[in-house]
């Protein structure tokens, strides 16, 4: 180690979506670190920019989205500035992805085994067939899948099995960082638990770091070391998981936590003007690139060591106070 | 290979038999809808040539062949048996000649032209379509290719006329008509003959290829764009696979599947178009024969050719259907 | 896709409210271009019928084999020349184009209507009805229909344009049926149809009030497909000499030109004019079809090509 125990260092990451009439800011200058071996939870409602952030780390934002600024330093190397070749080599061998829609994330015309072999062959070169088979079987076993899964096609697997196959694929090259984008959201509750447990086990075994994206605070509380709360393209609060639950500062964080035990689980009630970084429609669509990239990210202040939160304007958050669970 | 289950094969074979039976049955009842088939026939022949070639004896032969005095279902069964054994009887216009020997001479030409042209246009069109949708395709190709797609709208037959005018009449680059230079004897090992066949076949094939290529290109482009939005393609990129591998194994392989389905559905049209092109170019295949049969009101010959055309199409469809599960492992699980 | 898309949608709504209305998808460039092309053909043949003497489309009303007026030997009496039986090309085209378009229209209308009825029945009722309709339409799509039409046409002693159109229409229903069935199937699972079902709205009301409007681009596409398919089949029958004998159609003119070896005799005006108009009609319909496809599948609209 070079004294820096951060595997990943993200600074001022910005992603815009072009709409033909100006840009939508999906990620508004987000900064965070991921330490070695740690699991960082990235939570927020749909459209908060958490998935876009994850995809931007791998430079996989698809049009009309584009990364307009920032740095993503992986072991001190900026992935956003890397050339295609380097980027391709770093993908999966250093940072792997467990996708959101695992139902659809496996190529339907290739056997599961071949899709795992694909990454090994690409990143490590030719390998003996027998050794490969053994390795793939081993990976499948790690995630609790029988060896025969190797010869099956994705449509022959259940949802939970597909997700586990994706996990097996994600750990195939022992990456230093795994990005898991709502890895359990499409599964039913029982399977969710099993998959989540599998995920944490393999992560610990590899001693990798992980970014776990989700909207379920309860699940996050069990699995992650630190939590970053995203709202409308900004990180509004970040800190150790215990701290965040003990002393949530931002109203939106409080809201997420408050909705956890509720039987009437509901989406956060937030006025729609607040869904945009500048709290108003007038500035929603930036006129050209320059102006939008000059938009300042939300300022965070330090609540306690390692715990940062954005100052919230009480007036704009007034509506959330109507939620009785806050009382 | 996995995927090809007995149930699937049985279903496909069932469809095959059903389609053949249905077409044969339609062809049996069409002449009978307007009353006595022989009367209809005579009316048409007199319309066209003023007198009946071959006279009464021919009509008697035709009547007997139909077994018109038998009950309808006996006629039907006899007819089905004849179709099943490829016994199409005598040609009306060339009396003692059997329909089979006429068709037998023509079918290889049609099959050859159809296969070469279809494979070429399918492969070329699919590649063009894939390139149109691929991000790394050079600009120049992108600008040029849509222009060529305009030909898609033009029927083979009309395009063939333009090609004849341009290459045969104006530039005099290609022979006027036929399948090979007259004076040569058909011999697959004679280079002069092969050369002549290629020369004669180029324009007919070209009109089919140019006119149908665009359909495949358009379909492929659409599917490529659709597949690009799929999660497995994003994951393939995240996996850091080489662009070529992603293109072929992930994007094209999936985008190809609806193309193959489209080929199955388009074969009937291709066969029809090929028949017209053959007639236009005086090609010795079934097209020219069919035209002759129609002008001579040679109904046995028409029936024989049409049945063979249907058989060819349906058989090609069956073959593609049986190969398809090797491309798409999901197919045998659907439709249950 | 990313939930950010919902935000884009919201933004577009806001932008719309702010006055910057996004262009209607129906204002697709290809669609408009195609419609203009077909429209121009329709209008000009109509005008042609008013200003030009259509009796010249009968045999032996004009000198034989005259070239167009700008070629040596041509005259303004027959601006587009004449063919080998003494018919005036301009008159033939003025009479033939609407006939050809009419054949296309009849086929399109019938095949679309049958397609809507069968497609709805299959998609909405499912079960055995669906199975039968699906097997029949699959079969109809694999058979080379031109071949069967040839058999039918060959038994008809005297063909006219309407009869020909009807024969073609009998075999043109399978495509629209499949398309509409697939759309109905996917719509049936969508929220608004389910809601309507739950709220005990009658089946026919669901079909016509809720589903039909959403099918519009597909109906339009199948109409256009039926029209070009119909004209294509007609040209095919006509090429083999099975077209209408008394009234000229574009395909019949071309077919007679080919029979009269017009190409090798250098009489390009004989086959050229009708062939060009046919091509223009086909290209116009093709553009409309592509435009409709882009309206139905917005993803294809990408600026990439």
PDB file of C-alpha atoms in Angstrom, chain B residues 156-292:
ATOM      1  CA  UNK B 156     -37.398  -7.691 -58.548  1.00  0.00           C
ATOM      2  CA  UNK B 157     -39.223  -7.714 -61.836  1.00  0.00           C
ATOM      3  CA  UNK B 158     -39.035  -3.953 -62.427  1.00  0.00           C
ATOM      4  CA  UNK B 159     -35.412  -3.851 -61.321  1.00  0.00           C
ATOM      5  CA  UNK B 160     -34.711  -6.714 -63.711  1.00  0.00           C
ATOM      6  CA  UNK B 161     -36.160  -4.669 -66.569  1.00  0.00           C
ATOM      7  CA  UNK B 162     -33.885  -1.769 -65.668  1.00  0.00           C
ATOM      8  CA  UNK B 163     -30.870  -4.091 -65.523  1.00  0.00           C
ATOM      9  CA  UNK B 164     -31.673  -5.573 -68.924  1.00  0.00           C
ATOM     10  CA  UNK B 165     -32.032  -2.114 -70.399  1.00  0.00           C
ATOM     11  CA  UNK B 166     -28.771  -0.934 -68.854  1.00  0.00           C
ATOM     12  CA  UNK B 167     -26.480  -3.964 -69.163  1.00  0.00           C
ATOM     13  CA  UNK B 168     -27.920  -5.874 -72.088  1.00  0.00           C
ATOM     14  CA  UNK B 169     -29.410  -3.268 -74.371  1.00  0.00           C
ATOM     15  CA  UNK B 170     -27.227  -0.216 -73.688  1.00  0.00           C
ATOM     16  CA  UNK B 171     -23.869  -1.558 -72.527  1.00  0.00           C
ATOM     17  CA  UNK B 172     -24.160  -4.992 -74.158  1.00  0.00           C
ATOM     18  CA  UNK B 173     -22.219  -6.576 -71.293  1.00  0.00           C
ATOM     19  CA  UNK B 174     -24.419  -9.577 -70.727  1.00  0.00           C
ATOM     20  CA  UNK B 175     -26.224 -12.091 -72.933  1.00  0.00           C
ATOM     21  CA  UNK B 176     -29.862 -11.442 -73.741  1.00  0.00           C
ATOM     22  CA  UNK B 177     -31.537 -14.492 -72.300  1.00  0.00           C
ATOM     23  CA  UNK B 178     -31.369 -18.179 -71.532  1.00  0.00           C
ATOM     24  CA  UNK B 179     -29.380 -20.133 -68.972  1.00  0.00           C
ATOM     25  CA  UNK B 180     -26.252 -20.790 -71.046  1.00  0.00           C
ATOM     26  CA  UNK B 181     -24.931 -20.074 -74.553  1.00  0.00           C
ATOM     27  CA  UNK B 182     -26.758 -22.110 -77.139  1.00  0.00           C
ATOM     28  CA  UNK B 183     -24.546 -24.761 -78.690  1.00  0.00           C
ATOM     29  CA  UNK B 184     -22.993 -25.776 -75.371  1.00  0.00           C
ATOM     30  CA  UNK B 185     -24.061 -29.036 -73.807  1.00  0.00           C
ATOM     31  CA  UNK B 186     -24.872 -28.907 -70.112  1.00  0.00           C
ATOM     32  CA  UNK B 187     -21.873 -30.366 -68.314  1.00  0.00           C
ATOM     33  CA  UNK B 188     -20.952 -29.234 -64.835  1.00  0.00           C
ATOM     34  CA  UNK B 189     -17.270 -30.008 -65.434  1.00  0.00           C
ATOM     35  CA  UNK B 190     -16.893 -28.060 -68.636  1.00  0.00           C
ATOM     36  CA  UNK B 191     -15.372 -24.651 -67.750  1.00  0.00           C
ATOM     37  CA  UNK B 192     -16.886 -23.024 -70.828  1.00  0.00           C
ATOM     38  CA  UNK B 193     -20.323 -24.192 -69.788  1.00  0.00           C
ATOM     39  CA  UNK B 194     -19.904 -23.114 -66.160  1.00  0.00           C
ATOM     40  CA  UNK B 195     -18.610 -19.756 -67.292  1.00  0.00           C
ATOM     41  CA  UNK B 196     -21.584 -19.325 -69.570  1.00  0.00           C
ATOM     42  CA  UNK B 197     -24.005 -20.268 -66.796  1.00  0.00           C
ATOM     43  CA  UNK B 198     -22.466 -17.671 -64.511  1.00  0.00           C
ATOM     44  CA  UNK B 199     -22.668 -15.039 -67.227  1.00  0.00           C
ATOM     45  CA  UNK B 200     -26.298 -15.782 -67.882  1.00  0.00           C
ATOM     46  CA  UNK B 201     -27.154 -16.006 -64.219  1.00  0.00           C
ATOM     47  CA  UNK B 202     -25.510 -12.806 -63.056  1.00  0.00           C
ATOM     48  CA  UNK B 203     -28.234 -10.359 -64.029  1.00  0.00           C
ATOM     49  CA  UNK B 204     -31.188 -12.426 -62.786  1.00  0.00           C
ATOM     50  CA  UNK B 205     -29.371 -12.998 -59.504  1.00  0.00           C
ATOM     51  CA  UNK B 206     -28.406  -9.357 -59.298  1.00  0.00           C
ATOM     52  CA  UNK B 207     -31.978  -8.154 -59.661  1.00  0.00           C
ATOM     53  CA  UNK B 208     -33.062 -10.425 -56.813  1.00  0.00           C
ATOM     54  CA  UNK B 209     -30.105  -9.554 -54.585  1.00  0.00           C
ATOM     55  CA  UNK B 210     -30.232  -5.804 -55.064  1.00  0.00           C
ATOM     56  CA  UNK B 211     -33.982  -5.631 -54.657  1.00  0.00           C
ATOM     57  CA  UNK B 212     -34.206  -7.785 -51.544  1.00  0.00           C
ATOM     58  CA  UNK B 213     -30.978  -6.901 -49.730  1.00  0.00           C
ATOM     59  CA  UNK B 214     -32.430  -3.764 -48.210  1.00  0.00           C
ATOM     60  CA  UNK B 215     -35.174  -5.648 -46.404  1.00  0.00           C
ATOM     61  CA  UNK B 216     -32.573  -7.640 -44.491  1.00  0.00           C
ATOM     62  CA  UNK B 217     -30.447  -4.551 -43.903  1.00  0.00           C
ATOM     63  CA  UNK B 218     -33.340  -2.580 -42.465  1.00  0.00           C
ATOM     64  CA  UNK B 219     -34.489  -5.401 -40.234  1.00  0.00           C
ATOM     65  CA  UNK B 220     -30.992  -6.065 -38.985  1.00  0.00           C
ATOM     66  CA  UNK B 221     -30.351  -2.405 -38.259  1.00  0.00           C
ATOM     67  CA  UNK B 222     -33.520  -2.206 -36.206  1.00  0.00           C
ATOM     68  CA  UNK B 223     -32.642  -5.325 -34.234  1.00  0.00           C
ATOM     69  CA  UNK B 224     -29.072  -4.198 -33.643  1.00  0.00           C
ATOM     70  CA  UNK B 225     -30.365  -0.972 -32.133  1.00  0.00           C
ATOM     71  CA  UNK B 226     -32.857  -2.870 -30.017  1.00  0.00           C
ATOM     72  CA  UNK B 227     -30.201  -5.274 -28.750  1.00  0.00           C
ATOM     73  CA  UNK B 228     -27.907  -2.363 -27.973  1.00  0.00           C
ATOM     74  CA  UNK B 229     -30.356  -1.312 -25.293  1.00  0.00           C
ATOM     75  CA  UNK B 230     -30.382  -4.755 -23.675  1.00  0.00           C
ATOM     76  CA  UNK B 231     -28.817  -5.285 -20.264  1.00  0.00           C
ATOM     77  CA  UNK B 232     -26.605  -8.114 -21.474  1.00  0.00           C
ATOM     78  CA  UNK B 233     -24.892  -5.771 -23.883  1.00  0.00           C
ATOM     79  CA  UNK B 234     -24.145  -3.273 -21.123  1.00  0.00           C
ATOM     80  CA  UNK B 235     -22.763  -6.120 -19.061  1.00  0.00           C
ATOM     81  CA  UNK B 236     -20.661  -7.330 -21.984  1.00  0.00           C
ATOM     82  CA  UNK B 237     -19.097  -3.880 -22.124  1.00  0.00           C
ATOM     83  CA  UNK B 238     -18.586  -3.859 -18.381  1.00  0.00           C
ATOM     84  CA  UNK B 239     -16.811  -7.176 -18.744  1.00  0.00           C
ATOM     85  CA  UNK B 240     -14.166  -5.454 -20.822  1.00  0.00           C
ATOM     86  CA  UNK B 241     -14.600  -7.876 -23.705  1.00  0.00           C
ATOM     87  CA  UNK B 242     -13.015  -7.023 -27.028  1.00  0.00           C
ATOM     88  CA  UNK B 243     -15.296  -4.979 -29.301  1.00  0.00           C
ATOM     89  CA  UNK B 244     -15.263  -7.678 -31.968  1.00  0.00           C
ATOM     90  CA  UNK B 245     -16.357 -10.331 -29.502  1.00  0.00           C
ATOM     91  CA  UNK B 246     -19.156  -8.125 -28.208  1.00  0.00           C
ATOM     92  CA  UNK B 247     -20.265  -7.346 -31.739  1.00  0.00           C
ATOM     93  CA  UNK B 248     -20.427 -10.952 -32.917  1.00  0.00           C
ATOM     94  CA  UNK B 249     -21.216 -13.086 -29.894  1.00  0.00           C
ATOM     95  CA  UNK B 250     -23.440 -10.662 -28.028  1.00  0.00           C
ATOM     96  CA  UNK B 251     -24.982  -8.183 -30.422  1.00  0.00           C
ATOM     97  CA  UNK B 252     -25.127  -9.841 -33.834  1.00  0.00           C
ATOM     98  CA  UNK B 253     -25.981 -13.308 -32.570  1.00  0.00           C
ATOM     99  CA  UNK B 254     -29.019 -11.954 -30.801  1.00  0.00           C
ATOM    100  CA  UNK B 255     -30.000  -9.508 -33.513  1.00  0.00           C
ATOM    101  CA  UNK B 256     -29.789 -12.316 -36.089  1.00  0.00           C
ATOM    102  CA  UNK B 257     -32.612 -14.343 -34.599  1.00  0.00           C
ATOM    103  CA  UNK B 258     -35.529 -12.251 -35.873  1.00  0.00           C
ATOM    104  CA  UNK B 259     -33.719 -12.067 -39.204  1.00  0.00           C
ATOM    105  CA  UNK B 260     -33.979 -15.812 -39.567  1.00  0.00           C
ATOM    106  CA  UNK B 261     -37.675 -15.648 -38.715  1.00  0.00           C
ATOM    107  CA  UNK B 262     -38.070 -12.946 -41.335  1.00  0.00           C
ATOM    108  CA  UNK B 263     -36.305 -15.179 -43.844  1.00  0.00           C
ATOM    109  CA  UNK B 264     -38.827 -17.919 -43.171  1.00  0.00           C
ATOM    110  CA  UNK B 265     -41.696 -15.520 -43.732  1.00  0.00           C
ATOM    111  CA  UNK B 266     -40.078 -13.919 -46.761  1.00  0.00           C
ATOM    112  CA  UNK B 267     -39.287 -17.110 -48.660  1.00  0.00           C
ATOM    113  CA  UNK B 268     -42.697 -17.285 -50.298  1.00  0.00           C
ATOM    114  CA  UNK B 269     -42.248 -13.799 -51.709  1.00  0.00           C
ATOM    115  CA  UNK B 270     -38.731 -14.637 -52.844  1.00  0.00           C
ATOM    116  CA  UNK B 271     -39.935 -17.681 -54.720  1.00  0.00           C
ATOM    117  CA  UNK B 272     -42.671 -15.654 -56.403  1.00  0.00           C
ATOM    118  CA  UNK B 273     -40.220 -12.919 -57.330  1.00  0.00           C
ATOM    119  CA  UNK B 274     -37.714 -15.418 -58.665  1.00  0.00           C
ATOM    120  CA  UNK B 275     -40.340 -16.957 -60.927  1.00  0.00           C
ATOM    121  CA  UNK B 276     -40.988 -13.536 -62.471  1.00  0.00           C
ATOM    122  CA  UNK B 277     -37.293 -12.778 -62.868  1.00  0.00           C
ATOM    123  CA  UNK B 278     -36.763 -16.143 -64.576  1.00  0.00           C
ATOM    124  CA  UNK B 279     -39.538 -15.424 -66.987  1.00  0.00           C
ATOM    125  CA  UNK B 280     -38.184 -11.936 -67.655  1.00  0.00           C
ATOM    126  CA  UNK B 281     -34.681 -13.180 -68.413  1.00  0.00           C
ATOM    127  CA  UNK B 282     -35.837 -16.195 -70.384  1.00  0.00           C
ATOM    128  CA  UNK B 283     -34.086 -18.313 -67.788  1.00  0.00           C
ATOM    129  CA  UNK B 284     -34.677 -22.042 -68.288  1.00  0.00           C
ATOM    130  CA  UNK B 285     -36.223 -22.431 -64.808  1.00  0.00           C
ATOM    131  CA  UNK B 286     -39.802 -22.899 -63.724  1.00  0.00           C
ATOM    132  CA  UNK B 287     -40.694 -19.233 -64.277  1.00  0.00           C
ATOM    133  CA  UNK B 288     -40.417 -19.332 -68.044  1.00  0.00           C
ATOM    134  CA  UNK B 289     -42.136 -22.723 -68.065  1.00  0.00           C
ATOM    135  CA  UNK B 290     -44.970 -21.343 -65.983  1.00  0.00           C
ATOM    136  CA  UNK B 291     -45.447 -18.446 -68.375  1.00  0.00           C
ATOM    137  CA  UNK B 292     -45.626 -20.891 -71.282  1.00  0.00           C
TER     138      UNK B 292
END
